[in-house]
């Protein structure tokens, strides 16, 4: 990526609306280019200074009531003479517009939710791992090689299971970073596809159902079990990745994770 390309994408990057590949490219460019990094810093500062309390405002409950009242009246009054001729419109339109502005501005300044940020981070880590020589720090199909490799590198011991007999052979393991903390990344294969299984402890997370989401053509499934958080990500279809998640949940039982 050259400077002019990077510059043209900076604002979209700041909005966190770039696809993960562009995101990585621009991150790499910013690391190596002082001029663009400076420009990025400037824009970040402007963004930050706009993010002040004075720009936040909540719609008062009375406004909501008034809009609802107006809409009810409008529904009643909707006459064959048409939408735009009614006097109600003159009253309701500014209110509706104000509500719309609130709806649009508040999320814009509040930014994406932490769940969404985590999802994006997991996708970005997955893509980064697919770059040459990034997939596995310990390339091995043997769970007894991969599991001990994490000893001393993490403050927990992830359960590592080979799922070759289910059609998901273990490819290796890698130290990765998610949410600012080191996590275990277990890599599995499926035909020509790779799956990253990110694992880290989350004592507060309650065990529950899997959640499946799609982002930028990738499927992500996450769940919590035995005090651990699991994120599986791949370009596999949801059904196949769901199958994989099912096997992991079955084999990487909480007791295995806890006993280390
Ligand atoms: Zn540059």
Coordinates of N, CA and C and ligand atoms in Angstrom, one line a residue:
X1 N 0.8 -1.2 0.0 CA 0.0 0.0 0.0 C 0.9 1.3 0.0
X2 N 0.6 2.2 -0.9 CA 1.4 3.4 -0.9 C 0.7 4.5 -0.1
X3 N 1.4 5.7 0.0 CA 0.9 6.7 0.9 C -0.4 7.2 0.4
X4 N -0.6 7.5 -0.9 CA -1.9 8.1 -1.3 C -3.0 7.1 -1.1
X5 N -2.8 5.9 -1.3 CA -3.8 4.9 -1.0 C -4.1 4.8 0.5
X6 N -3.1 4.9 1.3 CA -3.3 4.8 2.8 C -4.1 6.1 3.2
X7 N -3.7 7.2 2.7 CA -4.4 8.5 3.0 C -5.8 8.4 2.7
X8 N -6.1 7.8 1.5 CA -7.5 7.8 1.1 C -8.4 6.9 2.0
X9 N -7.7 6.0 2.7 CA -8.5 5.0 3.6 C -8.4 5.4 5.0
X10 N -7.7 6.4 5.4 CA -7.5 6.7 6.8 C -8.8 7.0 7.6
X11 N -9.7 7.7 7.0 CA -10.9 8.0 7.7 C -11.8 6.8 7.9
X12 N -11.8 6.0 6.9 CA -12.6 4.7 7.0 C -11.9 3.8 8.0
X13 N -10.6 3.8 8.0 CA -9.9 3.0 9.0 C -10.2 3.5 10.4
X14 N -10.3 4.9 10.6 CA -10.6 5.4 11.9 C -12.1 5.0 12.3
X15 N -12.9 4.9 11.3 CA -14.3 4.5 11.6 C -14.4 3.0 11.8
X16 N -13.3 2.3 11.7 CA -13.3 0.8 11.9 C -14.3 0.2 10.9
X17 N -14.3 0.7 9.7 CA -15.2 0.2 8.7 C -14.5 -0.5 7.5
X18 N -13.2 -0.6 7.7 CA -12.4 -1.3 6.6 C -12.6 -2.8 6.7
X19 N -12.5 -3.5 5.6 CA -12.5 -5.0 5.7 C -11.1 -5.4 6.3
X20 N -11.1 -6.5 6.9 CA -9.9 -6.9 7.7 C -8.6 -6.9 6.9
X21 N -8.7 -7.2 5.6 CA -7.4 -7.3 4.8 C -6.9 -5.9 4.7
X22 N -7.7 -4.9 4.3 CA -7.3 -3.5 4.2 C -6.8 -3.0 5.5
X23 N -7.5 -3.4 6.6 CA -7.2 -3.0 7.9 C -5.7 -3.3 8.2
X24 N -5.4 -4.6 7.9 CA -4.0 -5.0 8.2 C -3.0 -4.3 7.3
X25 N -3.4 -4.1 6.1 CA -2.5 -3.4 5.1 C -2.2 -2.0 5.6
X26 N -3.2 -1.3 6.1 CA -3.0 0.1 6.5 C -2.2 0.1 7.9
X27 N -2.5 -0.9 8.7 CA -1.7 -1.0 10.0 C -0.3 -1.1 9.7
X28 N 0.0 -2.0 8.7 CA 1.4 -2.2 8.4 C 2.1 -1.0 7.8
X29 N 1.3 -0.3 6.9 CA 1.8 1.0 6.4 C 2.1 2.0 7.4
X30 N 1.2 2.1 8.4 CA 1.3 3.1 9.5 C 2.5 2.8 10.3
X31 N 2.8 1.5 10.5 CA 4.0 1.1 11.2 C 5.3 1.6 10.6
X32 N 5.3 1.6 9.2 CA 6.5 1.8 8.5 C 6.6 3.3 7.9
X33 N 5.5 4.1 8.1 CA 5.5 5.4 7.4 C 5.2 6.5 8.4
X34 N 6.2 7.2 8.8 CA 6.1 8.3 9.8 C 5.1 9.3 9.4
X35 N 5.1 9.7 8.1 CA 4.2 10.8 7.6 C 2.8 10.4 7.8
X36 N 2.4 9.2 7.3 CA 1.0 8.8 7.4 C 0.6 8.5 8.9
X37 N 1.6 8.0 9.7 CA 1.3 7.8 11.1 C 1.0 9.1 11.8
X38 N 1.7 10.2 11.4 CA 1.5 11.5 12.0 C 0.1 12.0 11.6
X39 N -0.2 11.8 10.3 CA -1.5 12.2 9.8 C -2.7 11.5 10.5
X40 N -2.4 10.2 10.7 CA -3.4 9.4 11.4 C -3.6 9.9 12.9
X41 N -2.5 10.2 13.5 CA -2.5 10.8 14.9 C -3.3 12.1 14.9
X42 N -3.1 12.9 13.9 CA -3.9 14.2 13.9 C -5.4 14.0 13.8
X43 N -5.7 13.1 12.9 CA -7.1 12.8 12.7 C -7.8 12.2 13.9
X44 N -6.9 11.3 14.6 CA -7.4 10.7 15.8 C -7.7 11.8 16.9
X45 N -6.8 12.8 16.9 CA -7.0 13.8 17.9 C -8.3 14.6 17.6
X46 N -8.5 14.9 16.4 CA -9.7 15.7 16.0 C -10.9 14.9 16.4
X47 N -10.9 13.6 16.1 CA -12.0 12.7 16.4 C -12.2 12.7 18.0
X48 N -11.1 12.6 18.7 CA -11.2 12.6 20.1 C -11.8 13.8 20.7
X49 N -11.4 15.0 20.1 CA -11.9 16.3 20.6 C -13.4 16.5 20.3
X50 N -13.9 15.8 19.3 CA -15.3 15.9 18.9 C -16.1 15.0 19.9
X51 N -15.4 14.1 20.5 CA -16.2 13.1 21.3 C -16.4 13.6 22.7
X52 N -16.8 14.9 22.9 CA -17.0 15.4 24.2 C -18.4 15.3 24.7
X53 N -18.6 15.5 25.9 CA -19.9 15.4 26.6 C -20.9 16.3 25.9
X54 N -20.5 17.5 25.5 CA -21.4 18.5 25.0 C -22.2 18.0 23.8
X55 N -21.6 17.0 23.1 CA -22.2 16.6 21.8 C -23.2 15.5 22.1
X56 N -23.1 14.9 23.3 CA -24.1 13.9 23.6 C -25.4 14.4 24.1
X57 N -26.5 13.9 23.6 CA -27.7 14.3 24.2 C -28.7 13.2 24.0
X58 N -29.5 13.0 25.0 CA -30.5 11.9 25.0 C -31.8 12.5 24.6
X59 N -32.6 11.8 23.9 CA -33.9 12.3 23.6 C -34.7 12.2 24.9
X60 N -35.3 13.4 25.3 CA -36.1 13.3 26.5 C -37.4 12.5 26.3
X61 N -37.9 11.8 27.3 CA -39.0 10.9 27.2 C -40.2 11.7 26.6
X62 N -40.3 13.0 26.9 CA -41.4 13.8 26.4 C -41.4 13.8 24.9
X63 N -40.2 13.9 24.3 CA -40.1 13.9 22.8 C -40.6 12.6 22.2
X64 N -40.3 11.5 22.9 CA -40.8 10.2 22.4 C -42.3 10.2 22.4
X65 N -42.9 10.7 23.5 CA -44.3 10.7 23.6 C -45.0 11.6 22.6
X66 N -44.3 12.7 22.3 CA -44.9 13.7 21.4 C -44.9 13.1 20.0
X67 N -43.8 12.3 19.7 CA -43.7 11.7 18.3 C -44.7 10.7 18.2
X68 N -44.9 9.9 19.2 CA -45.9 8.8 19.1 C -47.3 9.4 19.0
X69 N -47.5 10.5 19.8 CA -48.8 11.1 19.7 C -49.1 11.7 18.3
X70 N -48.0 12.3 17.7 CA -48.2 12.9 16.4 C -48.5 11.8 15.4
X71 N -47.8 10.7 15.5 CA -47.9 9.6 14.6 C -49.3 9.0 14.7
X72 N -49.8 8.9 15.9 CA -51.2 8.4 16.1 C -52.2 9.3 15.4
X73 N -52.0 10.6 15.7 CA -52.9 11.6 15.1 C -52.8 11.5 13.6
X74 N -51.6 11.3 13.1 CA -51.4 11.3 11.7 C -52.1 10.1 11.1
X75 N -52.0 9.0 11.8 CA -52.7 7.8 11.3 C -54.2 8.0 11.2
X76 N -54.7 8.6 12.2 CA -56.2 8.9 12.2 C -56.5 9.9 11.1
X77 N -55.7 10.9 11.0 CA -56.1 12.0 10.1 C -55.7 11.7 8.6
X78 N -55.1 10.6 8.4 CA -54.6 10.3 7.0 C -55.8 10.3 6.1
X79 N -55.9 11.4 5.4 CA -57.1 11.6 4.5 C -56.7 11.4 3.1
X80 N -57.7 11.2 2.2 CA -57.4 11.0 0.8 C -56.7 12.2 0.2
X81 N -56.7 13.3 0.9 CA -55.9 14.4 0.3 C -54.4 14.2 0.3
X82 N -54.0 13.2 1.0 CA -52.6 12.8 0.9 C -51.7 13.2 2.1
X83 N -50.6 12.6 2.1 CA -49.6 12.8 3.1 C -49.2 14.2 3.4
X84 N -48.8 14.9 2.4 CA -48.0 16.1 2.6 C -48.9 17.3 2.8
X85 N -50.2 17.1 2.6 CA -51.0 18.3 2.7 C -51.5 18.5 4.2
X86 N -51.5 17.5 5.0 CA -52.0 17.6 6.3 C -51.1 18.5 7.2
X87 N -51.8 19.2 8.1 CA -51.1 20.1 9.0 C -50.2 19.3 10.0
X88 N -50.6 18.1 10.2 CA -49.9 17.2 11.1 C -48.4 17.1 10.7
X89 N -48.2 17.1 9.4 CA -46.9 16.8 8.9 C -46.0 17.9 9.3
X90 N -46.5 19.2 9.2 CA -45.7 20.3 9.6 C -45.2 20.2 11.0
X91 N -46.0 19.6 11.9 CA -45.7 19.4 13.3 C -44.8 18.2 13.5
X92 N -45.1 17.1 12.8 CA -44.4 15.9 13.1 C -43.0 15.8 12.5
X93 N -42.9 16.4 11.3 CA -41.6 16.2 10.6 C -40.4 16.7 11.4
X94 N -40.5 17.9 12.0 CA -39.3 18.3 12.7 C -39.0 17.4 13.9
X95 N -40.0 16.9 14.5 CA -39.8 16.0 15.7 C -39.2 14.7 15.2
X96 N -39.7 14.2 14.1 CA -39.2 12.9 13.6 C -37.8 13.1 13.1
X97 N -37.5 14.3 12.6 CA -36.1 14.5 12.1 C -35.2 14.6 13.3
X98 N -35.6 15.2 14.4 CA -34.8 15.3 15.6 C -34.5 13.9 16.1
X99 N -35.5 13.1 16.1 CA -35.4 11.7 16.7 C -34.4 11.0 15.8
X100 N -34.5 11.2 14.5 CA -33.6 10.5 13.6 C -32.2 10.9 13.8
X101 N -32.0 12.2 14.0 CA -30.6 12.7 14.2 C -30.0 12.1 15.5
X102 N -30.9 12.0 16.5 CA -30.4 11.4 17.8 C -30.0 9.9 17.5
X103 N -30.9 9.2 16.8 CA -30.6 7.8 16.5 C -29.3 7.6 15.8
X104 N -29.1 8.5 14.8 CA -27.9 8.3 14.0 C -26.6 8.8 14.6
X105 N -26.7 9.9 15.4 CA -25.5 10.5 15.9 C -25.0 9.7 17.1
X106 N -25.8 9.3 18.0 CA -25.4 8.7 19.2 C -24.6 7.5 19.0
X107 N -25.1 6.5 18.2 CA -24.2 5.3 17.9 C -22.9 5.7 17.2
X108 N -23.0 6.7 16.4 CA -21.8 7.1 15.6 C -20.6 7.5 16.6
X109 N -21.0 8.3 17.6 CA -19.9 8.7 18.5 C -19.6 7.7 19.6
X110 N -20.6 6.8 19.8 CA -20.4 5.8 20.8 C -19.5 4.7 20.3
X111 N -19.4 4.5 19.0 CA -18.6 3.5 18.4 C -19.2 2.1 18.4
X112 N -18.5 1.1 17.8 CA -19.1 -0.2 17.8 C -19.1 -0.8 19.2
X113 N -19.9 -1.8 19.5 CA -20.0 -2.4 20.8 C -18.7 -3.2 21.0
X114 N -18.5 -3.6 22.3 CA -17.3 -4.3 22.6 C -17.3 -5.7 22.0
X115 N -18.5 -6.3 21.9 CA -18.7 -7.6 21.2 C -18.3 -7.5 19.8
X116 N -18.7 -6.4 19.1 CA -18.4 -6.2 17.7 C -16.9 -6.1 17.5
X117 N -16.3 -5.3 18.4 CA -14.8 -5.1 18.4 C -14.1 -6.4 18.5
X118 N -14.5 -7.2 19.5 CA -13.9 -8.5 19.7 C -14.0 -9.4 18.4
X119 N -15.2 -9.4 17.8 CA -15.5 -10.1 16.6 C -14.5 -9.7 15.5
X120 N -14.4 -8.4 15.4 CA -13.4 -7.9 14.3 C -12.0 -8.3 14.6
X121 N -11.7 -8.3 15.9 CA -10.3 -8.6 16.3 C -10.0 -10.1 16.0
X122 N -11.0 -10.9 16.3 CA -10.8 -12.3 16.0 C -10.6 -12.6 14.5
X123 N -11.4 -11.9 13.7 CA -11.3 -12.1 12.3 C -10.0 -11.6 11.8
X124 N -9.5 -10.4 12.3 CA -8.2 -9.9 11.9 C -7.1 -10.8 12.3
X125 N -7.2 -11.4 13.5 CA -6.1 -12.4 13.9 C -6.1 -13.6 13.0
X126 N -7.3 -14.0 12.6 CA -7.4 -15.2 11.7 C -6.7 -14.9 10.4
X127 N -7.0 -13.7 9.9 CA -6.5 -13.3 8.6 C -4.9 -13.2 8.7
X128 N -4.5 -12.5 9.8 CA -3.1 -12.4 10.0 C -2.4 -13.7 10.0
X129 N -3.0 -14.7 10.6 CA -2.4 -16.0 10.7 C -2.2 -16.7 9.4
X130 N -3.1 -16.3 8.4 CA -3.0 -16.9 7.1 C -1.9 -16.3 6.2
X131 N -1.2 -15.3 6.7 CA -0.1 -14.8 6.0 C 1.1 -15.7 6.1
X132 N 2.0 -15.7 5.1 CA 3.0 -16.7 5.1 C 3.8 -16.8 6.4
X133 N 4.0 -18.0 6.9 CA 4.8 -18.2 8.1 C 4.2 -17.7 9.4
X134 N 2.9 -17.4 9.4 CA 2.2 -16.9 10.6 C 1.3 -17.9 11.2
X135 N 1.0 -19.0 10.5 CA -0.1 -19.9 10.9 C 0.2 -20.6 12.3
X136 N 1.4 -21.2 12.4 CA 1.7 -21.9 13.6 C 3.1 -21.6 14.1
X137 N 3.2 -21.4 15.4 CA 4.5 -21.3 16.0 C 5.1 -22.7 16.3
X138 N 4.1 -23.6 16.5 CA 4.5 -25.0 16.7 C 3.7 -25.9 15.8
X139 N 4.2 -26.1 14.6 CA 3.4 -26.8 13.6 C 3.5 -28.3 14.0
X140 N 2.4 -28.9 14.3 CA 2.4 -30.3 14.7 C 1.0 -30.8 14.7
X141 N 0.9 -32.1 14.3 CA -0.4 -32.7 14.3 C -0.6 -33.5 15.6
X142 N 0.4 -33.4 16.5 CA 0.3 -34.2 17.7 C -0.1 -33.3 18.9
X143 N -1.2 -33.6 19.5 CA -1.7 -32.8 20.6 C -0.7 -32.8 21.8
X144 N 0.1 -33.9 21.9 CA 1.1 -34.0 23.0 C 2.3 -33.2 22.7
X145 N 2.5 -32.7 21.5 CA 3.5 -31.7 21.2 C 3.0 -30.3 21.4
X146 N 1.8 -30.1 20.9 CA 1.2 -28.7 20.9 C 0.9 -28.2 22.3
X147 N 0.3 -29.1 23.1 CA -0.2 -28.7 24.4 C 1.0 -28.2 25.3
X148 N 2.1 -29.0 25.4 CA 3.2 -28.6 26.3 C 3.9 -27.4 25.8
X149 N 3.8 -27.1 24.5 CA 4.5 -26.0 23.9 C 4.0 -24.7 24.6
X150 N 2.7 -24.7 25.0 CA 2.2 -23.5 25.6 C 2.7 -23.2 27.1
X151 N 3.3 -24.3 27.7 CA 3.7 -24.2 29.1 C 4.7 -23.0 29.2
X152 N 4.4 -22.2 30.2 CA 5.4 -21.1 30.4 C 5.1 -19.9 29.5
X153 N 4.3 -20.1 28.5 CA 4.0 -18.9 27.6 C 2.6 -18.3 27.9
X154 N 1.8 -19.1 28.6 CA 0.5 -18.6 29.0 C 0.3 -18.9 30.5
X155 N -0.6 -18.2 31.1 CA -0.9 -18.4 32.5 C -2.1 -19.4 32.7
X156 N -2.3 -20.1 31.6 CA -3.3 -21.2 31.6 C -2.9 -22.3 30.6
X157 N -3.5 -23.4 30.8 CA -3.2 -24.5 29.9 C -4.4 -24.9 29.0
X158 N -4.4 -24.6 27.8 CA -5.5 -24.9 26.9 C -5.7 -26.4 26.7
X159 N -6.9 -26.9 26.6 CA -7.1 -28.3 26.2 C -6.8 -28.4 24.7
X160 N -6.0 -29.3 24.3 CA -5.7 -29.5 22.9 C -6.1 -30.9 22.5
X161 N -7.0 -30.9 21.5 CA -7.4 -32.2 21.0 C -7.3 -32.3 19.5
X162 N -6.7 -33.4 19.1 CA -6.7 -33.6 17.6 C -8.0 -34.2 17.2
X163 N -8.5 -33.6 16.1 CA -9.9 -34.1 15.6 C -9.7 -34.7 14.2
X164 N -8.6 -35.3 14.0 CA -8.3 -35.9 12.6 C -9.4 -37.0 12.3
X165 N -9.7 -37.7 13.4 CA -10.7 -38.8 13.1 C -12.1 -38.3 12.8
X166 N -12.3 -37.0 13.1 CA -13.5 -36.4 12.7 C -13.4 -35.5 11.4
X167 N -12.2 -35.6 10.8 CA -12.0 -34.8 9.6 C -11.5 -33.4 9.8
X168 N -11.0 -33.1 11.1 CA -10.5 -31.8 11.4 C -9.1 -32.0 12.0
X169 N -8.1 -32.3 11.2 CA -6.8 -32.6 11.8 C -6.1 -31.3 12.4
X170 N -5.5 -31.6 13.5 CA -4.7 -30.5 14.2 C -3.5 -30.1 13.3
X171 N -3.3 -28.8 13.1 CA -2.2 -28.4 12.3 C -1.1 -27.8 13.1
X172 N -1.4 -27.2 14.3 CA -0.4 -26.7 15.1 C -1.0 -25.7 16.2
X173 N -0.1 -25.0 16.8 CA -0.5 -24.0 17.8 C 0.3 -22.7 17.7
X174 N -0.3 -21.7 18.2 CA 0.4 -20.4 18.1 C 0.0 -19.5 19.3
X175 N 0.9 -18.6 19.7 CA 0.6 -17.6 20.7 C 0.0 -16.4 20.0
X176 N -1.2 -16.0 20.4 CA -1.8 -14.8 19.7 C -2.2 -13.8 20.8
X177 N -2.7 -12.7 20.4 CA -3.2 -11.7 21.3 C -4.6 -11.3 20.9
X178 N -5.5 -11.3 21.9 CA -6.9 -10.9 21.7 C -7.3 -10.1 22.9
X179 N -7.9 -9.0 22.7 CA -8.4 -8.1 23.8 C -7.2 -7.8 24.7
X180 N -6.0 -7.6 24.1 CA -4.8 -7.2 24.8 C -4.2 -8.2 25.7
X181 N -4.6 -9.5 25.6 CA -4.0 -10.5 26.5 C -3.6 -11.7 25.6
X182 N -2.5 -12.4 26.0 CA -2.1 -13.5 25.3 C -3.1 -14.6 25.3
X183 N -3.3 -15.2 24.2 CA -4.3 -16.3 24.1 C -3.7 -17.5 23.3
X184 N -4.3 -18.7 23.5 CA -3.9 -19.8 22.7 C -4.6 -19.8 21.4
X185 N -3.9 -20.0 20.3 CA -4.6 -20.2 19.0 C -4.2 -21.6 18.6
X186 N -5.3 -22.4 18.4 CA -5.1 -23.8 17.9 C -5.6 -23.8 16.5
X187 N -4.7 -24.4 15.6 CA -5.0 -24.4 14.2 C -5.4 -25.7 13.7
X188 N -6.5 -25.8 13.0 CA -7.0 -27.1 12.5 C -7.2 -26.9 11.0
X189 N -7.2 -28.0 10.3 CA -7.4 -28.0 8.8 C -8.7 -28.7 8.5
X190 N -9.3 -28.3 7.4 CA -10.5 -29.0 6.8 C -10.3 -28.8 5.3
X191 N -10.0 -29.9 4.7 CA -9.7 -29.8 3.2 C -8.7 -28.7 3.0
X192 N -9.0 -27.7 2.2 CA -8.0 -26.6 1.9 C -8.3 -25.4 2.9
X193 N -9.1 -25.6 3.9 CA -9.4 -24.5 4.7 C -8.7 -24.6 6.1
X194 N -8.5 -23.5 6.7 CA -8.0 -23.5 8.1 C -9.0 -22.9 9.1
X195 N -8.9 -23.5 10.3 CA -9.7 -23.0 11.4 C -8.8 -22.5 12.5
X196 N -9.0 -21.4 13.0 CA -8.3 -20.9 14.2 C -9.3 -21.1 15.4
X197 N -8.8 -21.8 16.4 CA -9.6 -21.9 17.6 C -8.9 -21.1 18.7
X198 N -9.4 -19.9 19.1 CA -8.8 -19.1 20.1 C -9.4 -19.5 21.5
X199 N -8.5 -19.6 22.4 CA -8.9 -20.0 23.8 C -8.3 -19.2 24.8
X200 N -9.1 -18.7 25.7 CA -8.5 -17.9 26.9 C -9.5 -18.0 28.1
X201 N -8.9 -17.9 29.3 CA -9.8 -18.0 30.4 C -10.7 -16.8 30.6
X202 N -11.9 -17.1 31.1 CA -12.8 -16.1 31.4 C -13.7 -16.6 32.5
X203 N -13.2 -16.5 33.7 CA -14.0 -17.1 34.8 C -15.4 -16.6 35.0
X204 N -15.6 -15.3 34.5 CA -16.9 -14.7 34.7 C -17.9 -15.2 33.7
X205 N -17.4 -15.7 32.5 CA -18.3 -16.0 31.4 C -19.1 -17.3 31.8
X206 N -20.4 -17.2 31.7 CA -21.2 -18.3 32.0 C -21.3 -19.2 30.8
X207 N -21.2 -20.5 31.1 CA -21.3 -21.5 30.0 C -22.6 -21.4 29.4
X208 N -22.7 -21.4 28.1 CA -23.9 -21.3 27.4 C -23.9 -21.8 26.0
X209 N -25.0 -21.4 25.3 CA -25.1 -21.8 23.9 C -24.0 -21.2 23.0
X210 N -23.8 -21.8 21.9 CA -22.9 -21.2 20.9 C -23.6 -20.0 20.3
X211 N -22.8 -19.1 19.8 CA -23.3 -18.0 19.0 C -22.5 -18.0 17.7
X212 N -23.3 -18.0 16.6 CA -22.6 -18.0 15.3 C -22.8 -16.7 14.6
X213 N -21.8 -16.0 14.1 CA -21.9 -14.8 13.3 C -21.1 -14.9 12.1
X214 N -21.4 -14.1 11.1 CA -20.6 -14.0 9.9 C -20.1 -12.6 9.7
X215 N -18.8 -12.5 9.3 CA -18.2 -11.2 9.0 C -17.3 -11.3 7.9
X216 N -17.5 -10.5 6.9 CA -16.5 -10.4 5.7 C -16.3 -11.8 5.1
X217 N -17.3 -12.6 5.1 CA -17.1 -13.9 4.5 C -16.5 -15.0 5.4
X218 N -16.3 -14.6 6.6 CA -15.8 -15.6 7.6 C -17.0 -16.0 8.6
X219 N -16.9 -17.2 9.0 CA -17.8 -17.7 10.0 C -17.1 -17.7 11.4
X220 N -17.8 -17.2 12.4 CA -17.3 -17.2 13.8 C -18.3 -17.9 14.7
X221 N -17.8 -18.8 15.5 CA -18.6 -19.4 16.5 C -17.9 -19.2 17.9
X222 N -18.7 -18.7 18.9 CA -18.0 -18.6 20.2 C -18.9 -19.1 21.2
X223 N -18.3 -19.6 22.3 CA -19.0 -20.1 23.4 C -18.1 -20.1 24.6
X224 N -18.6 -20.4 25.8 CA -17.8 -20.4 27.0 C -18.1 -21.8 27.7
X225 N -17.1 -22.3 28.2 CA -17.2 -23.6 28.9 C -16.1 -23.8 29.9
X226 N -16.4 -24.3 31.1 CA -15.3 -24.6 32.0 C -14.4 -23.4 32.3
X227 N -15.0 -22.2 32.4 CA -14.2 -21.0 32.7 C -13.3 -20.5 31.6
X228 N -13.6 -21.1 30.4 CA -12.8 -20.6 29.2 C -13.7 -20.1 28.2
X229 N -13.1 -19.1 27.4 CA -13.9 -18.6 26.2 C -13.3 -19.2 25.0
X230 N -14.1 -19.6 24.1 CA -13.7 -20.2 22.8 C -14.2 -19.4 21.6
X231 N -13.3 -19.2 20.7 CA -13.8 -18.5 19.4 C -13.2 -19.4 18.3
X232 N -14.1 -20.0 17.5 CA -13.6 -20.7 16.3 C -13.9 -19.8 15.1
X233 N -13.0 -19.6 14.2 CA -13.2 -18.8 13.0 C -12.5 -19.4 11.8
X234 N -13.2 -19.3 10.7 CA -12.8 -19.9 9.5 C -13.6 -19.4 8.3
X235 N -13.1 -19.7 7.1 CA -14.0 -19.4 5.9 C -14.9 -20.6 5.6
X236 N -14.9 -21.5 6.4 CA -15.8 -22.7 6.2 C -17.3 -22.2 6.4
X237 N -18.2 -22.9 5.9 CA -19.6 -22.5 6.0 C -20.0 -22.8 7.5
X238 N -21.1 -22.1 7.9 CA -21.5 -22.3 9.3 C -21.8 -23.7 9.7
X239 N -22.3 -24.5 8.8 CA -22.7 -25.9 9.2 C -21.4 -26.7 9.5
X240 N -20.4 -26.6 8.7 CA -19.2 -27.3 8.9 C -18.4 -26.8 10.1
X241 N -18.4 -25.5 10.3 CA -17.7 -25.0 11.5 C -18.5 -25.3 12.7
X242 N -19.8 -25.4 12.6 CA -20.6 -25.8 13.7 C -20.3 -27.3 14.1
X243 N -20.1 -28.1 13.1 CA -19.7 -29.5 13.4 C -18.4 -29.5 14.2
X244 N -17.5 -28.7 13.7 CA -16.2 -28.6 14.4 C -16.3 -28.2 15.8
X245 N -17.1 -27.1 16.0 CA -17.3 -26.6 17.4 C -17.9 -27.7 18.3
X246 N -18.8 -28.5 17.7 CA -19.5 -29.6 18.5 C -18.5 -30.6 18.9
X247 N -17.5 -30.9 18.1 CA -16.5 -31.9 18.4 C -15.6 -31.3 19.5
X248 N -15.2 -30.1 19.4 CA -14.3 -29.4 20.4 C -15.0 -29.5 21.7
X249 N -16.3 -29.1 21.7 CA -17.0 -29.0 23.0 C -17.1 -30.4 23.7
X250 N -17.3 -31.4 22.8 CA -17.4 -32.7 23.3 C -16.1 -33.2 23.9
X251 N -15.0 -33.0 23.1 CA -13.7 -33.6 23.5 C -12.9 -32.7 24.5
X252 N -13.0 -31.4 24.3 CA -12.2 -30.5 25.2 C -13.1 -30.2 26.4
X253 N -13.4 -31.3 27.1 CA -14.3 -31.1 28.3 C -13.7 -30.2 29.3
X254 N -14.5 -29.5 30.1 CA -14.0 -28.5 31.1 C -13.0 -29.2 32.0
X255 N -13.1 -30.4 32.4 CA -12.2 -31.0 33.3 C -10.8 -31.1 32.7
X256 N -10.8 -31.3 31.4 CA -9.5 -31.4 30.6 C -8.8 -30.0 30.7
X257 N -9.6 -29.0 30.5 CA -9.1 -27.6 30.5 C -8.5 -27.2 31.9
X258 N -9.2 -27.7 32.9 CA -8.9 -27.3 34.3 C -7.7 -28.0 34.8
X259 N -7.6 -29.3 34.4 CA -6.5 -30.1 35.0 C -5.2 -29.8 34.4
X260 N -5.2 -29.1 33.2 CA -4.0 -28.7 32.5 C -3.2 -29.8 32.0
Ligands
LIG1 ZN1 2.7 6.7 4.0

